[in-house]
Coordinates of C-alpha atoms and ligand atoms in Angstrom, one line a residue:
M1 CA 0.0 0.0 0.0
D2 CA 1.2 3.5 -0.8
R3 CA 1.8 5.1 2.6
T4 CA 3.1 8.4 1.2
P5 CA 1.2 11.2 2.9
K6 CA -0.9 13.2 0.5
I7 CA -1.2 16.8 1.2
R8 CA -3.5 19.3 -0.5
T9 CA -3.2 23.0 0.0
Y10 CA -6.0 25.4 -0.7
S11 CA -5.7 29.0 -1.5
S12 CA -7.9 31.7 -2.8
W13 CA -6.4 33.9 -5.5
Y14 CA -6.8 36.7 -3.0
S15 CA -4.3 35.2 -0.6
T16 CA -0.6 34.7 0.2
L17 CA 0.5 32.6 -2.7
F18 CA 4.2 33.2 -1.7
F19 CA 4.0 31.3 1.5
M20 CA 1.7 28.6 0.0
S21 CA 4.0 28.0 -3.0
S22 CA 7.1 27.9 -0.6
M23 CA 5.4 25.4 1.7
V24 CA 4.3 23.2 -1.3
H25 CA 7.9 23.4 -2.5
S26 CA 9.4 22.4 0.9
C27 CA 7.0 19.3 1.0
S28 CA 7.4 18.3 -2.6
N29 CA 8.9 14.9 -1.6
I30 CA 5.7 13.8 0.2
G31 CA 3.1 14.4 -2.5
V32 CA 1.6 17.9 -2.2
S33 CA -0.9 19.4 -4.5
A34 CA -2.2 22.9 -4.6
M35 CA -5.9 23.7 -5.2
Y36 CA -7.8 27.0 -5.3
H37 CA -10.8 27.8 -3.1
T38 CA -11.8 31.0 -4.8
Y39 CA -13.9 32.5 -1.9
I40 CA -12.1 32.2 1.4
S41 CA -15.1 33.9 3.0
R42 CA -17.3 30.8 2.0
P43 CA -17.0 27.5 3.9
L44 CA -14.6 24.9 2.6
F45 CA -15.7 21.2 2.8
V46 CA -12.6 19.0 2.9
E47 CA -11.3 16.2 5.1
V48 CA -7.8 17.1 6.6
D49 CA -5.7 16.5 9.7
Q50 CA -4.0 19.8 9.9
I51 CA -4.8 23.3 8.6
Y52 CA -2.3 26.0 7.8
H53 CA -4.4 29.1 7.5
L54 CA -2.0 31.5 5.7
A55 CA -4.5 34.1 4.4
C56 CA -4.7 37.1 3.7
P57 CA -2.3 39.0 1.3
A58 CA 0.7 40.4 3.2
S59 CA 1.8 43.0 0.8
P60 CA 0.5 46.4 1.9
I61 CA -0.3 47.3 -1.8
F62 CA -2.5 44.2 -2.2
Y63 CA -4.2 44.2 1.2
K64 CA -5.0 47.9 0.8
Y65 CA -6.3 47.4 -2.7
N66 CA -9.5 45.7 -1.5
S67 CA -9.5 46.4 2.2
V68 CA -13.1 45.1 2.7
K69 CA -12.1 41.7 1.2
T70 CA -8.9 41.8 3.4
I71 CA -10.9 42.1 6.6
K72 CA -13.5 39.6 5.4
T73 CA -10.7 37.1 4.7
N74 CA -9.3 37.7 8.2
V75 CA -12.6 37.5 10.1
I76 CA -15.0 35.4 8.1
G77 CA -12.2 33.3 6.5
T78 CA -10.8 32.6 10.0
L79 CA -14.3 31.7 11.3
N80 CA -14.7 29.3 8.4
M81 CA -11.3 27.7 9.0
L82 CA -12.0 27.4 12.7
G83 CA -15.4 25.8 11.9
L84 CA -13.6 23.3 9.7
A85 CA -11.0 22.6 12.5
K86 CA -13.9 22.1 15.0
R87 CA -15.8 19.7 12.8
L88 CA -12.6 17.6 12.0
R89 CA -10.9 18.1 15.4
A90 CA -8.0 19.2 13.3
R91 CA -5.0 21.2 14.5
I92 CA -5.0 24.7 13.0
L93 CA -2.0 27.1 12.5
F94 CA -2.7 30.7 11.8
T95 CA -0.1 33.1 10.3
S96 CA -0.4 36.4 12.2
T97 CA 2.0 39.2 11.7
S98 CA 4.5 41.6 13.3
E99 CA 1.9 44.3 12.3
V100 CA -0.2 43.3 15.4
Y101 CA 2.5 45.4 17.3
G102 CA 1.6 48.4 15.1
D103 CA 3.9 51.4 15.7
P104 CA 5.7 49.7 18.6
L105 CA 6.5 51.4 21.8
E106 CA 8.7 48.4 22.8
H107 CA 11.8 47.4 20.9
P108 CA 12.5 44.6 20.1
Q109 CA 9.0 43.3 20.2
K110 CA 8.2 40.4 22.6
E111 CA 5.0 38.3 22.3
T112 CA 3.8 39.8 25.6
Y113 CA 3.6 43.3 24.1
W114 CA 0.0 44.2 23.2
G115 CA 0.9 46.7 20.4
N116 CA 0.1 50.2 19.4
V117 CA -2.3 50.0 16.4
N118 CA -4.3 52.6 14.6
P119 CA -7.9 51.1 14.4
I120 CA -9.1 53.3 11.6
G121 CA -6.1 53.7 9.3
V122 CA -5.5 52.4 5.8
R123 CA -3.5 49.5 7.2
S124 CA -6.1 48.6 9.8
C125 CA -7.9 46.0 7.6
Y126 CA -4.7 44.0 7.9
D127 CA -3.4 44.9 11.4
E128 CA -6.8 44.8 13.2
G129 CA -8.0 41.9 10.9
K130 CA -5.0 39.8 12.1
R131 CA -5.6 40.9 15.7
M132 CA -9.3 39.8 15.5
A133 CA -8.2 36.5 13.9
E134 CA -5.9 35.9 16.9
T135 CA -8.8 36.6 19.2
L136 CA -11.0 34.1 17.3
M137 CA -8.3 31.5 17.5
F138 CA -8.0 31.8 21.3
D139 CA -11.8 31.9 21.8
Y140 CA -12.2 28.6 19.8
Y141 CA -9.4 27.1 21.9
R142 CA -11.0 28.2 25.2
Q143 CA -14.6 27.4 24.2
Y144 CA -14.2 24.3 22.1
G145 CA -10.7 23.0 22.9
I146 CA -9.5 23.4 19.3
E147 CA -5.7 22.8 19.0
I148 CA -4.4 26.1 17.8
R149 CA -1.0 27.4 16.8
I150 CA -0.3 31.1 16.1
A151 CA 2.9 32.5 14.4
R152 CA 3.6 36.2 14.3
I153 CA 5.7 36.5 11.1
F154 CA 8.1 39.4 10.6
N155 CA 9.1 40.5 7.1
T156 CA 9.9 37.5 4.8
Y157 CA 11.7 37.5 1.4
G158 CA 13.0 34.9 -0.9
Q159 CA 12.6 32.6 -3.9
R160 CA 9.1 32.3 -5.5
M161 CA 8.0 35.7 -4.3
N162 CA 5.8 37.6 -6.7
I163 CA 8.1 39.8 -8.7
D164 CA 5.5 42.7 -8.6
D165 CA 4.5 42.0 -5.0
G166 CA 5.3 45.6 -4.0
R167 CA 7.2 44.7 -0.8
V168 CA 10.6 46.1 -0.3
G169 CA 12.7 42.9 -0.9
S170 CA 11.1 42.1 -4.2
N171 CA 11.0 45.7 -5.3
F172 CA 14.7 46.3 -4.6
I173 CA 15.9 43.1 -6.2
A174 CA 13.8 43.4 -9.3
Q175 CA 14.8 47.1 -9.7
A176 CA 18.5 46.2 -9.3
I177 CA 18.2 43.5 -12.0
R178 CA 16.3 45.8 -14.3
N179 CA 18.8 48.6 -13.6
E180 CA 16.0 50.9 -12.4
P181 CA 16.5 53.2 -9.3
L182 CA 15.9 51.5 -6.0
T183 CA 12.9 53.2 -4.4
V184 CA 13.6 54.0 -0.8
Q185 CA 10.5 55.3 0.8
L186 CA 11.1 58.3 3.1
P187 CA 12.6 58.8 5.6
G188 CA 14.6 55.6 4.8
T189 CA 15.6 55.3 8.4
Q190 CA 12.7 53.0 9.2
T191 CA 13.9 49.5 10.1
R192 CA 12.8 46.0 9.3
S193 CA 14.2 42.6 10.2
V194 CA 13.9 40.4 7.1
C195 CA 13.8 36.6 7.3
Y196 CA 14.6 34.2 4.5
V197 CA 11.6 32.1 3.4
S198 CA 13.2 28.7 4.0
D199 CA 13.8 29.6 7.6
L200 CA 10.3 30.8 8.0
V201 CA 8.8 27.6 6.5
D202 CA 10.9 25.5 8.9
G203 CA 9.6 27.6 11.8
L204 CA 6.0 27.2 10.7
N205 CA 6.4 23.4 10.4
Q206 CA 8.1 23.2 13.8
L207 CA 5.3 25.3 15.4
M208 CA 2.7 23.0 13.9
E209 CA 4.4 19.9 15.1
G210 CA 5.2 21.3 18.6
T211 CA 3.0 21.6 21.7
D212 CA 2.9 25.4 22.3
A213 CA -0.2 27.3 21.0
G214 CA 1.8 30.6 20.7
P215 CA 1.7 33.3 19.7
I216 CA 5.4 32.9 18.7
N217 CA 7.4 35.5 16.8
L218 CA 9.1 34.0 13.7
G219 CA 11.6 36.4 12.1
N220 CA 15.3 37.2 11.8
P221 CA 16.4 39.7 14.4
G222 CA 19.0 41.2 12.1
E223 CA 17.7 44.8 11.8
F224 CA 18.4 47.2 8.9
T225 CA 17.2 50.6 7.8
M226 CA 15.7 50.7 4.4
K227 CA 18.7 52.8 3.2
E228 CA 21.0 50.1 4.5
L229 CA 18.9 47.4 2.7
A230 CA 19.1 49.4 -0.5
K231 CA 22.9 49.7 -0.2
A232 CA 23.2 45.9 0.4
V233 CA 21.2 45.1 -2.7
Q234 CA 23.2 47.7 -4.7
E235 CA 26.5 46.2 -3.5
L236 CA 25.5 42.6 -4.1
I237 CA 23.5 42.8 -7.4
N238 CA 24.3 46.0 -9.3
P239 CA 26.9 48.6 -8.1
E240 CA 25.8 50.9 -10.9
V241 CA 22.2 51.2 -9.9
Q242 CA 20.9 54.4 -8.5
I243 CA 19.0 54.8 -5.2
S244 CA 16.1 57.3 -5.2
E245 CA 14.0 58.6 -2.4
V246 CA 10.2 58.5 -2.9
E247 CA 7.1 59.4 -0.8
N248 CA 5.9 56.9 1.8
T249 CA 2.4 55.8 2.6
P250 CA 0.5 56.5 5.9
D251 CA 1.1 54.5 9.1
D252 CA 4.4 52.9 8.0
P253 CA 5.9 51.5 11.2
P254 CA 9.2 53.2 12.0
Q255 CA 10.9 50.1 13.5
R256 CA 10.4 46.4 13.8
K257 CA 12.6 43.7 15.3
P258 CA 11.5 40.4 16.7
D259 CA 12.6 39.1 20.1
I260 CA 12.8 35.4 19.2
T261 CA 13.7 34.1 22.7
K262 CA 10.5 32.2 22.9
A263 CA 11.0 30.6 19.4
K264 CA 14.4 29.4 20.5
E265 CA 13.3 28.1 23.9
V266 CA 10.0 26.5 22.8
L267 CA 10.8 25.3 19.3
G268 CA 14.6 25.2 19.2
W269 CA 14.2 27.4 16.1
E270 CA 16.3 30.3 14.9
P271 CA 17.0 31.6 11.4
K272 CA 20.1 30.3 9.5
V273 CA 20.2 32.4 6.3
N274 CA 21.6 35.9 6.7
L275 CA 20.9 38.8 4.4
H276 CA 24.1 38.5 2.4
E277 CA 23.3 34.8 1.7
G278 CA 19.6 35.4 1.1
I279 CA 19.8 38.2 -1.5
P280 CA 21.9 36.2 -4.0
L281 CA 19.5 33.2 -3.7
M282 CA 16.6 35.5 -4.4
E283 CA 18.5 37.2 -7.2
D284 CA 19.1 33.8 -9.0
D285 CA 15.4 33.1 -8.9
F286 CA 14.4 36.6 -10.1
R287 CA 16.9 36.6 -12.9
Q288 CA 15.6 33.3 -14.1
R289 CA 12.0 34.4 -14.1
L290 CA 12.8 37.8 -15.6
G291 CA 15.1 36.3 -18.2
V292 CA 18.1 38.5 -17.3
P293 CA 21.2 36.3 -16.8
R294 CA 24.2 37.5 -14.8
T295 CA 26.7 39.3 -17.0
Ligands
LIG1 O1 7.0 41.2 4.3 C1 6.3 41.0 5.3 O2 6.2 39.9 5.7 C2 5.4 42.1 5.9 O3 5.0 42.9 4.8 C3 4.2 44.0 5.2 O4 4.8 45.0 6.0 P1 5.8 46.1 5.6 O5 7.0 46.0 6.5 O6 5.2 47.4 5.5 O7 6.3 45.7 4.1 P2 7.0 46.4 2.9 O8 6.0 47.0 2.0 O9 8.0 45.5 2.4 O10 7.7 47.7 3.6 C4 8.9 47.6 4.4 C5 9.6 48.9 4.5 O11 10.2 49.2 3.2 C6 9.8 50.4 2.7 N1 9.8 50.3 1.2 C7 8.9 49.5 0.6 C8 8.9 49.4 -0.7 C9 9.8 50.1 -1.5 O12 9.9 50.1 -2.7 N2 10.7 50.9 -0.8 C10 10.7 51.0 0.5 O13 11.6 51.8 1.1 C11 8.5 50.8 3.4 O14 8.3 52.2 3.5 C12 8.6 50.1 4.7 O15 9.2 51.0 5.6 C13 3.0 43.4 5.9 O16 2.1 44.4 6.3 C14 3.5 42.7 7.1 O17 2.5 42.1 7.9 C15 4.3 41.5 6.6 O18 4.8 40.8 7.7

């Protein structure tokens, strides 16, 4: 008898295809297939043992494009996934975000920090949507005993990312390859801590298989300003490319850095790929898809 586990992943088109395709890739030796459930805000009738609820889009451009759908995905979509977990008694992992900390008054951010979030801003559909989804996860755990896992993901980059995703990593790398100016949004001193996607996928799998419900921060504590990130991409990919300063969008958090003490203690997880290793890996993938070989 074929005892190979068969895994199916479901995603709406309005979802985080980057994580889904990365997870499918990391499990390709155990028979994974991807399917699309077009309306995350409608119930999904499948038989599964574990649910990775990765929705909604994480790129600010995409989640702001249809903010009502973003919040529906976070609230109604999470209720549907929790209903599925309840019917099947399945374990469910939800990918929350560093954005639950908003404009953080604590640095670096620990899981015990409750955040400083604008409830009525243009990013609120995402920030507050993810916060509500975390609340739903814990209410289903307390009320129905559902086995939950919550990851708070800090900025992720890497292979298979949508080239036109709009986030800083994909923008800078595509711009450097195309020899277009790297667009540093003002003031450029805002910081992010970027984690390579293979590290993140390992962290998610370890969280799912572990015993702690979370929330657990998953991210790389290496912190850079956006000007420093642009310089690193310039140095590694295209020393001739220009760096330009452009307007920013409202409520951009000025700093973000995960405290990953809990991930280390509870999961034995920490990232392995640093920025200077990750950028060339992503560059290879982007060059192949853009059809621009190294010269
Ligand atoms: O990548 C992620 O995982 C994160 O992406 C977004 O958060 P954000 O940090 O705002 O993502 P970006 O759009 O990549 O912006 C990061 C920083 O780069 C800057 N940026 C962005 C794009 C660009 O071309 N140039 C540039 O300087 C932005 O102003 C911001 O300060 C999501 O909102 C997060 O929840 C998610 O965790």
